[in-house]
Structures are given as C-alpha cells and as structure tokens.
Short mmCIF file of C-alpha atoms in Angstrom, two decimals:
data_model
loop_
_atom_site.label_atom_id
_atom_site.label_comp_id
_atom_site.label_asym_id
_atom_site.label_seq_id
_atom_site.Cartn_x
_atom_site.Cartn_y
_atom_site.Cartn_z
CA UNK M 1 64.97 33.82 23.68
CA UNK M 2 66.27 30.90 25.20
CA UNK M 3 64.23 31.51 28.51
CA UNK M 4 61.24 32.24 26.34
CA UNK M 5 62.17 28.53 24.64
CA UNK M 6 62.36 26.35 27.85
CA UNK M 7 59.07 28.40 29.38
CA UNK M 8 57.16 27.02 26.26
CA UNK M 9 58.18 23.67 26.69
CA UNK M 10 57.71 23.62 29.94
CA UNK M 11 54.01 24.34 29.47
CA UNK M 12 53.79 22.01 26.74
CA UNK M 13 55.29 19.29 29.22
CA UNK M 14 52.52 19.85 31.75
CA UNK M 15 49.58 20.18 29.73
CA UNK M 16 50.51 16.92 28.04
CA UNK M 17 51.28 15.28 31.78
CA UNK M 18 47.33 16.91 32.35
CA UNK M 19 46.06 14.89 29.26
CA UNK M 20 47.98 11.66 29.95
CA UNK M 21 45.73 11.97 33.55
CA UNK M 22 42.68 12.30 32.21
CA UNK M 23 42.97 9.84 29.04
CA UNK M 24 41.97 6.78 31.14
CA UNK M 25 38.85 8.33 31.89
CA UNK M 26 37.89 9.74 29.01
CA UNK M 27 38.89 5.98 27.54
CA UNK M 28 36.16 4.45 29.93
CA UNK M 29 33.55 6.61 28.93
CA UNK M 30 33.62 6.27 24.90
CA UNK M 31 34.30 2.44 25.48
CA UNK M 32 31.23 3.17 28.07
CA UNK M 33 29.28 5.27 25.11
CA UNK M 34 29.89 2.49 22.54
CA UNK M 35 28.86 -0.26 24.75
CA UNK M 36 25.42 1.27 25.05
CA UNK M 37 24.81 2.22 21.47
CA UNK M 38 25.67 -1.68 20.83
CA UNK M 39 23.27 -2.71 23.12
CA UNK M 40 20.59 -0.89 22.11
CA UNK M 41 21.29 -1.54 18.37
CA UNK M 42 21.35 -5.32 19.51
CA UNK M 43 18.11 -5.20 21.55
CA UNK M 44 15.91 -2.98 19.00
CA UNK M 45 16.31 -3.03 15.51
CA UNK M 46 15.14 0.33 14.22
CA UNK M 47 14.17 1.11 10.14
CA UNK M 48 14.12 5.09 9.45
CA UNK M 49 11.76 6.06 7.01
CA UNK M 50 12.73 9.07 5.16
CA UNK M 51 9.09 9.50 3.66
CA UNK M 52 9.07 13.15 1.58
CA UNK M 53 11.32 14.87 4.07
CA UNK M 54 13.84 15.69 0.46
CA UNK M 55 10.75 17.42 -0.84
CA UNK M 56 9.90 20.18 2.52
CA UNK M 57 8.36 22.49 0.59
CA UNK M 58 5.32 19.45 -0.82
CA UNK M 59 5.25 18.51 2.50
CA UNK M 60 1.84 20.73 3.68
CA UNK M 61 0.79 20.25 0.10
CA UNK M 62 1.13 16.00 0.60
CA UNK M 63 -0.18 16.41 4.18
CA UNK M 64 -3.80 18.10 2.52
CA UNK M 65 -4.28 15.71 -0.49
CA UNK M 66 -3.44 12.69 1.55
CA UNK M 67 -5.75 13.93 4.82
CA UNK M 68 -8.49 14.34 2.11
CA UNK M 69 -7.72 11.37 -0.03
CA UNK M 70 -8.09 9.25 3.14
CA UNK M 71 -10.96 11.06 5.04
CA UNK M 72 -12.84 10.29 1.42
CA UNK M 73 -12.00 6.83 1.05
CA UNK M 74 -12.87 6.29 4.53
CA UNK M 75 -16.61 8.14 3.78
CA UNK M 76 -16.83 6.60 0.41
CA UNK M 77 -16.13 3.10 0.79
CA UNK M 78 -17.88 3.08 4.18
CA UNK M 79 -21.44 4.22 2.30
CA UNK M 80 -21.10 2.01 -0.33
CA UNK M 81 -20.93 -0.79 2.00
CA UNK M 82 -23.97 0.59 3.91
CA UNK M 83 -26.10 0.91 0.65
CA UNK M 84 -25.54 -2.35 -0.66
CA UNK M 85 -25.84 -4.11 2.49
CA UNK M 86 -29.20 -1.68 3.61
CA UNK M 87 -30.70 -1.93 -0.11
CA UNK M 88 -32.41 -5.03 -1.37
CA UNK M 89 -31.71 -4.27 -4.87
CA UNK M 90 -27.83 -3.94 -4.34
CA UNK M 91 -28.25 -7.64 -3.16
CA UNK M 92 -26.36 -9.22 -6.38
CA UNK M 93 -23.31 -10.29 -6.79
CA UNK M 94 -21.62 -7.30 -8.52
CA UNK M 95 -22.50 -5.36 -5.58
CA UNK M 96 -21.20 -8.16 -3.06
CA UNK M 97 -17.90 -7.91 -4.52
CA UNK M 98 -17.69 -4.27 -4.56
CA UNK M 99 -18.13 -4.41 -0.52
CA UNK M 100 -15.42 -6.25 -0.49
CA UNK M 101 -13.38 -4.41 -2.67
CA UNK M 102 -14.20 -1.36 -0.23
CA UNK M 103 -13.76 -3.20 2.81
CA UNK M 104 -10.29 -3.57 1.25
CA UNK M 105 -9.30 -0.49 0.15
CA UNK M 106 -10.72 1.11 3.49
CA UNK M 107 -7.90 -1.45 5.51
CA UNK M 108 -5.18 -0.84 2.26
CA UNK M 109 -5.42 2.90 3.07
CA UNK M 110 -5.36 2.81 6.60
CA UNK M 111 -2.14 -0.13 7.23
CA UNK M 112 -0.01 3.14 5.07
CA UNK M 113 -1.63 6.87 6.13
CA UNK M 114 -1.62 6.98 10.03
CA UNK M 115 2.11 6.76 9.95
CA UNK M 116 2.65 8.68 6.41
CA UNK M 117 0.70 11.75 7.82
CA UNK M 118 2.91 11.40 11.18
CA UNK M 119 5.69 11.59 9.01
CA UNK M 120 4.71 14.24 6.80
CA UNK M 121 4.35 16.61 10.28
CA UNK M 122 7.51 16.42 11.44
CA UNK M 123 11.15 14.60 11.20
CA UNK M 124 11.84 11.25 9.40
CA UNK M 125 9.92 8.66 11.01
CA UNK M 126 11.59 5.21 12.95
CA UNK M 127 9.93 2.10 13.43
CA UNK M 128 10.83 -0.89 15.08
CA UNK M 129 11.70 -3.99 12.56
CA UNK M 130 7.79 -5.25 14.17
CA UNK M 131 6.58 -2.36 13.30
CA UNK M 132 8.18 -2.63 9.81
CA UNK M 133 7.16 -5.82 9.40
CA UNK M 134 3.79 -5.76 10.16
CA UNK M 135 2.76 -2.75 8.21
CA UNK M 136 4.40 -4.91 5.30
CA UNK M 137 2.18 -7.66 5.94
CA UNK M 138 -1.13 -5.91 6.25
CA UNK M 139 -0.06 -3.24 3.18
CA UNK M 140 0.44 -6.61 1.17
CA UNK M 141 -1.87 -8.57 2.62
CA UNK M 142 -5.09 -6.25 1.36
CA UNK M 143 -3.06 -4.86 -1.71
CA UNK M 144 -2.74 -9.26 -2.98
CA UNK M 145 -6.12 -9.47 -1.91
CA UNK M 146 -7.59 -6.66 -4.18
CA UNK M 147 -5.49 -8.25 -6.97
CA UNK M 148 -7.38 -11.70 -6.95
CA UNK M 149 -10.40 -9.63 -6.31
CA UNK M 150 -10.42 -7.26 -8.89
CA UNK M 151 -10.05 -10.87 -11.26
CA UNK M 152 -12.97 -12.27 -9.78
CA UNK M 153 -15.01 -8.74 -10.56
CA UNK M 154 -14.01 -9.44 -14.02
CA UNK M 155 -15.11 -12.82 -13.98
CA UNK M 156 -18.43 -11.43 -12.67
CA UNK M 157 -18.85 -8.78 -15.61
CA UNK M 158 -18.00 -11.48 -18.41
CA UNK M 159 -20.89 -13.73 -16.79
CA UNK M 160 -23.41 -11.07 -17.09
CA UNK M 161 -22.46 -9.74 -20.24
CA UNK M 162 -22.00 -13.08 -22.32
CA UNK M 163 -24.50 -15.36 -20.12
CA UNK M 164 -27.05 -13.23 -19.31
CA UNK M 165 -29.77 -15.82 -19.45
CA UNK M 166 -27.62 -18.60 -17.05
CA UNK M 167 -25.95 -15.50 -14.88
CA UNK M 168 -28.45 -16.04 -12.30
CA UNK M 169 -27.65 -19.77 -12.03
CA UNK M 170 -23.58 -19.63 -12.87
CA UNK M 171 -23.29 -16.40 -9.95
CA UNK M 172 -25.20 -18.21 -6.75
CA UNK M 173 -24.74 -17.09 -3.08
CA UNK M 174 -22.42 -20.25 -2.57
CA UNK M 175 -20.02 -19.18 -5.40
CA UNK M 176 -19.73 -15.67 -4.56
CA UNK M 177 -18.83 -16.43 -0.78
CA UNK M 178 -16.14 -19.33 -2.48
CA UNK M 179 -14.41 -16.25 -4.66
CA UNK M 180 -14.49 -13.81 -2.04
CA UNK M 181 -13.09 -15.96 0.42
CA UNK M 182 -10.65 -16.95 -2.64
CA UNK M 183 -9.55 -13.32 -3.08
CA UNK M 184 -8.60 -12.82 1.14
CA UNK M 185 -6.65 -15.78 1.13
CA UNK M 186 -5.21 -15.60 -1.37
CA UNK M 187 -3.58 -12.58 -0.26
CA UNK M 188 -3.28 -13.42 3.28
CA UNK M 189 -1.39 -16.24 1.76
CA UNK M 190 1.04 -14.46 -0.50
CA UNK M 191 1.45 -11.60 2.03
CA UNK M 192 2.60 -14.61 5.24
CA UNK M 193 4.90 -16.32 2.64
CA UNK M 194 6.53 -13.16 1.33
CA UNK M 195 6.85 -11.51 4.39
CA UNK M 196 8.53 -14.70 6.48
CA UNK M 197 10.87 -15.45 3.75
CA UNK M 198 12.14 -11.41 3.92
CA UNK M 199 12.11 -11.44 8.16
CA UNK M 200 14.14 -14.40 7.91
CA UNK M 201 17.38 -12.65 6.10
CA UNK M 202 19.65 -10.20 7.47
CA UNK M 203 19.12 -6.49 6.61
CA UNK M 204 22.38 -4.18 6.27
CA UNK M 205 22.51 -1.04 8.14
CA UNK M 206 21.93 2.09 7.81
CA UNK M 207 18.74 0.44 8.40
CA UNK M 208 17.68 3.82 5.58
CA UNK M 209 14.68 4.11 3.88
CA UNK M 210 13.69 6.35 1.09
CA UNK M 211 9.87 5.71 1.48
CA UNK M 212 7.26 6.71 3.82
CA UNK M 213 6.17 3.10 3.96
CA UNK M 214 7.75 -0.41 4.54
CA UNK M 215 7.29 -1.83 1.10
CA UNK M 216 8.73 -4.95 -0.16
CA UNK M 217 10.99 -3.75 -3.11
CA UNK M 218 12.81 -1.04 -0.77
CA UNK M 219 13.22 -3.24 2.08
CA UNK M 220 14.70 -5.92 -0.31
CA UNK M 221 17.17 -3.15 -1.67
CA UNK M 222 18.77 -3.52 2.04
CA UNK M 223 18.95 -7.54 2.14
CA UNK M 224 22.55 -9.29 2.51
CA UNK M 225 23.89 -12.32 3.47
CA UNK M 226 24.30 -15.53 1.46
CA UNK M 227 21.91 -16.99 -0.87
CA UNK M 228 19.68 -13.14 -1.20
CA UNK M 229 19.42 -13.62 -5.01
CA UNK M 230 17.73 -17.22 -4.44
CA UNK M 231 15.62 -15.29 -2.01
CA UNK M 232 14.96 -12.97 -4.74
CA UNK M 233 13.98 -15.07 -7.24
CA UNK M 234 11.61 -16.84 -5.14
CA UNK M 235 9.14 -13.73 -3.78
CA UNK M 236 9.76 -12.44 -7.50
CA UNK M 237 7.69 -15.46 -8.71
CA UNK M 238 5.48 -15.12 -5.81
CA UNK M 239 4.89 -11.64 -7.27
CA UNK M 240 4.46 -12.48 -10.53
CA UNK M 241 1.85 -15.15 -9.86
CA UNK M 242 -0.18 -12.92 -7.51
CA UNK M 243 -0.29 -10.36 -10.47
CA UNK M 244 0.03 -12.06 -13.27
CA UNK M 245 -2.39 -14.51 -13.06
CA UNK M 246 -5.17 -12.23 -12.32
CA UNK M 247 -3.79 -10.19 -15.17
CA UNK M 248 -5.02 -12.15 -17.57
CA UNK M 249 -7.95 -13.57 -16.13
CA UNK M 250 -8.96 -9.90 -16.71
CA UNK M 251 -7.77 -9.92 -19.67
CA UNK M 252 -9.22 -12.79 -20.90
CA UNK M 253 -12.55 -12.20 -19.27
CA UNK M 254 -12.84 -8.41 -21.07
CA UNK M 255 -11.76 -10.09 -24.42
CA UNK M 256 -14.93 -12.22 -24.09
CA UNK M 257 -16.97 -9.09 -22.95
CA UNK M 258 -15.66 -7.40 -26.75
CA UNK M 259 -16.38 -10.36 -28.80
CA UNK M 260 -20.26 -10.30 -26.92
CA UNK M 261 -20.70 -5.99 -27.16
CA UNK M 262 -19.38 -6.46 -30.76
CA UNK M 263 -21.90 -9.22 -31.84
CA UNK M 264 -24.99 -7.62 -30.05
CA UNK M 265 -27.41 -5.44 -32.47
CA UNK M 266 -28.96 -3.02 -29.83
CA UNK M 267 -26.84 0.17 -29.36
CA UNK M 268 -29.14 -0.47 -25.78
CA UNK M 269 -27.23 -3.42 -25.03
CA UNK M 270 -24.36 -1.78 -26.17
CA UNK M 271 -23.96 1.34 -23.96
CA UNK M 272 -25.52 -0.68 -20.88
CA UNK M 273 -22.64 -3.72 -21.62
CA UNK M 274 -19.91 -0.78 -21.63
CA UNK M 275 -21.45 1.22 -18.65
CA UNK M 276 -21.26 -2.03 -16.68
CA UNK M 277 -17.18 -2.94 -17.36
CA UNK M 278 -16.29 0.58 -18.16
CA UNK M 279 -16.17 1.30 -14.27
CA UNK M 280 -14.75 -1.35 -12.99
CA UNK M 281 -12.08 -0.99 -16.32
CA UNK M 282 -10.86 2.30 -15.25
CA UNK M 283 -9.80 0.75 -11.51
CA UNK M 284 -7.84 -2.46 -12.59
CA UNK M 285 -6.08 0.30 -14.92
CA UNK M 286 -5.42 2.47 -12.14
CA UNK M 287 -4.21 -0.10 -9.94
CA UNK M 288 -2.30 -2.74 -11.84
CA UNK M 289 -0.64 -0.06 -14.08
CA UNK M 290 1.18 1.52 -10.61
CA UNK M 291 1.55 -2.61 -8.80
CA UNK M 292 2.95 -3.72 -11.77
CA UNK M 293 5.31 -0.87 -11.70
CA UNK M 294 5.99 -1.38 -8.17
CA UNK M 295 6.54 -4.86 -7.92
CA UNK M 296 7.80 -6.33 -11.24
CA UNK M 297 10.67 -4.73 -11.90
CA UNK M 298 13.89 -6.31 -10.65
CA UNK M 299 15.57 -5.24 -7.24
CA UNK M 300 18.63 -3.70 -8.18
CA UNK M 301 16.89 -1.64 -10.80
CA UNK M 302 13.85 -0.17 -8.37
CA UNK M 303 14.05 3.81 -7.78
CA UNK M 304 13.13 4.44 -4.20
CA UNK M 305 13.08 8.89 -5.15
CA UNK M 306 10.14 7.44 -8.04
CA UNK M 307 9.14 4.33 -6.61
CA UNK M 308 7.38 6.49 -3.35
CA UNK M 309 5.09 8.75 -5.57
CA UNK M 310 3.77 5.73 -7.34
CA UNK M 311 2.62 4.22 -4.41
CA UNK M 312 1.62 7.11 -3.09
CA UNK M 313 -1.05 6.93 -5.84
CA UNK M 314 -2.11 3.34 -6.09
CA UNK M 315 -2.13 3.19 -2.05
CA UNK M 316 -3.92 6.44 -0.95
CA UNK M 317 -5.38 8.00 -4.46
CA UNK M 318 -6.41 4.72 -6.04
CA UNK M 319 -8.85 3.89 -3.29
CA UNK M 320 -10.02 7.52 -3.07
CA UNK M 321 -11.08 7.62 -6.62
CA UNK M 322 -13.05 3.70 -6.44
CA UNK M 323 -15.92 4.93 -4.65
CA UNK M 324 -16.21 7.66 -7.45
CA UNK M 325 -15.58 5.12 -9.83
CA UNK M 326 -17.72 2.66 -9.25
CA UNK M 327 -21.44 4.89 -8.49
CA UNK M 328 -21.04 8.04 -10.34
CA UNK M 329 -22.40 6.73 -13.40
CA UNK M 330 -23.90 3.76 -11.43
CA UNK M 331 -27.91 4.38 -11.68
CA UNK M 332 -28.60 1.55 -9.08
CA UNK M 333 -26.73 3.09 -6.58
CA UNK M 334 -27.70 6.42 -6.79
CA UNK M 335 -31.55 5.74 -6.75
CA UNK M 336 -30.22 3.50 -3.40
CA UNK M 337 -28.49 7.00 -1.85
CA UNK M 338 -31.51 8.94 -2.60
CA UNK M 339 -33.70 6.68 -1.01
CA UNK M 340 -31.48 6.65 1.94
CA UNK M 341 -31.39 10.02 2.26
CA UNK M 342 -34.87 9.76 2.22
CA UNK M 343 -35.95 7.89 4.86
CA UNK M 344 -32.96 9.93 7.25
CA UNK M 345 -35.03 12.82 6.33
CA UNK M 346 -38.75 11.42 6.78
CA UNK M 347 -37.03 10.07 10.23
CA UNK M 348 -35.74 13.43 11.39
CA UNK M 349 -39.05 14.92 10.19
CA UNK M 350 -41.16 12.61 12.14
CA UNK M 351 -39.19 13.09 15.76
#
C-alpha cells in the first residue's frame, strides 16, 4: 500500500510540474484571445437584432406575408404614382398628396424589409452601429414625414368638403408644393434631431435587440450614462409634437367635415362627402393607432416581445393596405387604370 501511495504522488508531482510548464503559454494566448476581442469590440460596434428568431416555427409564415406585403406595396404605390402623374384628371391636389404619401410608404417599407427578410432566412442578424443608425434615420425620417402628411391630407378633405366653392382658389399649385415640402421636412427634421441626440449617448452592451429593426424606443431601452432621462424627456417631446400635433389637426379638420355632412340636405352630397374622407379615415386609423403605440409610451414601460408585431404592421402591412385603401372605392382612379390599360392594349395591338 505504501508503494502504491508514493507511486500516486509521484505522478501527481509530475503532471502538476507538466502544467506549471505549459501555464505561461497558455497565459499568453487567453491574454492574446482577449486582446483581440477588445480590439475588435473597440473598432466596430456591432447591434444584434434578434428579429422573430423566438418564434421559428412563424418564421416561413412571416417570410410569405412580408415578401407579399412588400412586393404589393412596391406594385401598388408605384401605379398610383404612374396614374396620377400620366392622367390629366388625377391632376388635383388630393391626388398630389397621395403620390407623395406613396412615394413614402414605398421608401418606409423598403429602409425595414431588405434586412427583416434577411433575418427571417437565417440566424439573428448584426449590424454595425452605422448601419443601426442609419436605418433609424431613414425608418423615422419617412415614418415623421407621413405623419405631417397624412395632416395635410386632412386639411385637403376639410377644404373640399366645407369650401367647395373657394377649394379651387384656397388649394393652388403653390400651396400644395409649400405642404408637401412641409410634410418631408418636417420629418427629415425630427428624424436628424432625434437620431443625433441618441448617437451621441453611450449604449450598454449586450449591444441585444429584441426587434428585427433599429427603432427608437428599443434602442433607447439600452442607453446609459449620465443625464439619459434628460435625454429622454427631450426626444419624448420631440415625439409628441411630431404626432400630436398632426393628431389633432386631423382631428380638428374631420370635426369640421361632420358639422358640413351633417348640415347638407342631399343624401348625394352625403355619401360622396363620406366616400371622399372615409378612405383616407381608415389609414390615419391604421397608422397613428400602431405610432402612437409605438412611440408614446414611456421607455422603461415599452415591450420589445409586443412592441415588434406592432410595427411589423404599421411598417410593412400599413403601406400594403394604402394603395387598396385609397382606389378601391375611388371611381377616378379606376376609370384612370382602365384607360391605361387601354391604350397598353391598343399599343400592343397596333405593333
């Protein structure tokens, strides 16, 4: 037993000799290993999306409604612009806004699916804090814009409904190039202000996302450093304003639409006076019920798990569904589509 005893140790005494070699080299390469994760950390600041990579089995199912949501907004907003542009009697100003409102939900859509359907193919997605930053500032960018633009739509629809007799005069060519221009920068403006104020604070790692785009209220979850909640407070009041205040312009405006459809006698009047707001009704609702959602609700409160699937809908459904929206029950543009089709048919005819 004894010889068995002093064998043992005497193996134990070598192999830890053995160790104590190789422990200097073995030091040099983790110090080595950690040296070169810091630098790259330090060099390239990296956000991962998560996207819907906790949901594997709606994956496919996301991949074909958001493929098809965007191939139709594409399509849709792209003829709508070539009708009113093509057709003399689209030349109004209802129809001027609504090319930009498609011009703007074309961009919307495509600053957040490229990279959602990437990530909705494979792994989590990672993009440098550019990349991060810059989809932020296009996504809010357009999405401000359609705010003030969707106001000055209303605006539009009160004119025509209450001043139908002046409309011609109060909506000239000059105006309606002033408000348009209004509504892009406007949100060029809110987008440049909120996203300098958030690329000039420190972000805590894990640099995590549970979103399949960089949007303000999750990227805000990650903020640190001193004075964040006077950061806070300030793009919180640049959010309200940007919705707010087109909130109840609308609101205001359709209030004066009621009082005009209630006072007029002729159920004509009427049902044209609805036909004409009840469109462009339906996509404020759409979109302001899921913004407001989004982006007025405070920080520490905001669901990313929830937060995603609502702006899944207001940033790749919403924009789907305006084209729909806006000409299915739209005579105007319909007799403009036939005629279209038309002449593409007489052309091919003719060759």
């Amino acid at each position: 037993m004894q010889v068995l005893i002093c064998l043992i140790t005497s193996i134990t005494q070598q192999e830890g000799h053995k160790h104590r070699k190789q422990s200097p080299l073995s030091t040099r390469l983790d110090i080595s290993s950690h040296n070169i994760m810091v630098n790259h950390s330090a060099t390239e600041e990296r956000f991962l999306l998560l996207g819907f990579s906790d949901w594997p089995s709606l994956q496919p199912v996301l991949f074909a409604l958001v493929l098809f949501c965007y191939l139709l907004t594409l399509t849709g907003n792209s003829v709508l612009v070539l009708l009113a542009v093509r057709d003399p009697s689209l030349h109004r100003p209802m129809y001027y806004f609504l090319c930009h409102l498609a011009l703007v939900d074309a961009g919307f859509t495509t600053s957040v699916v490229p990279p959602l359907l990437v990530n909705l193919c494979g792994p989590a997605l990672w993009l440098p804090r550019g990349g991060c930053m810059a989809q932020l500032y296009a996504s809010l960018a357009l999405g401000s814009a359609e705010c003030v633009l969707l106001a000055v739509m209303a605006l539009d629809r009160a004119a025509a409904v209450c001043r139908p007799l002046r409309y011609t005069g109060l909506a000239s060519p000059h105006l309606c190039r002033a408000l348009a221009g209004t509504a892009w920068l406007g949100g060029l403006t809110n987008s440049a202000a909120q996203t300098a104020l958030l690329a000039a604070r420190p972000l805590c790692a894990p640099h995590q996302l549970d979103h399949f785009i960089c949007e303000l209220p999750a990227l805000l979850k990650l903020a640190c450093g001193g004075g964040r909640n006077t950061i806070e407070r300030q793009m919180f009041a640049a959010r309200v304003v940007i919705l707010l205040v087109p909130t109840i312009v609308i609101l205001a405006s359709y209030g004066a639409v009621g009082r005009a459809v209630w006072d007029m006698r002729s159920s004509g009047g009427r049902r044209k006076a609805v036909g004409t707001c009840g469109s462009h009704l339906t996509a404020v609702c759409l979109f302001y019920g899921s913004a407001i959602y989004t982006y007025l609700q405070p920080t520490h409160s905001y669901n990313q798990g929830r937060g995603k699937f609502v702006s899944l809908f207001y940033t790749v459904v919403t924009p789907a569904l305006n084209p729909l929206i806006y000409t299915l029950r739209n005579k105007e543009v319909k007799r403009a589509a036939r005629k279209l089709l038309g002449s593409l048919w007489r052309g091919q005819v003719g060759q």
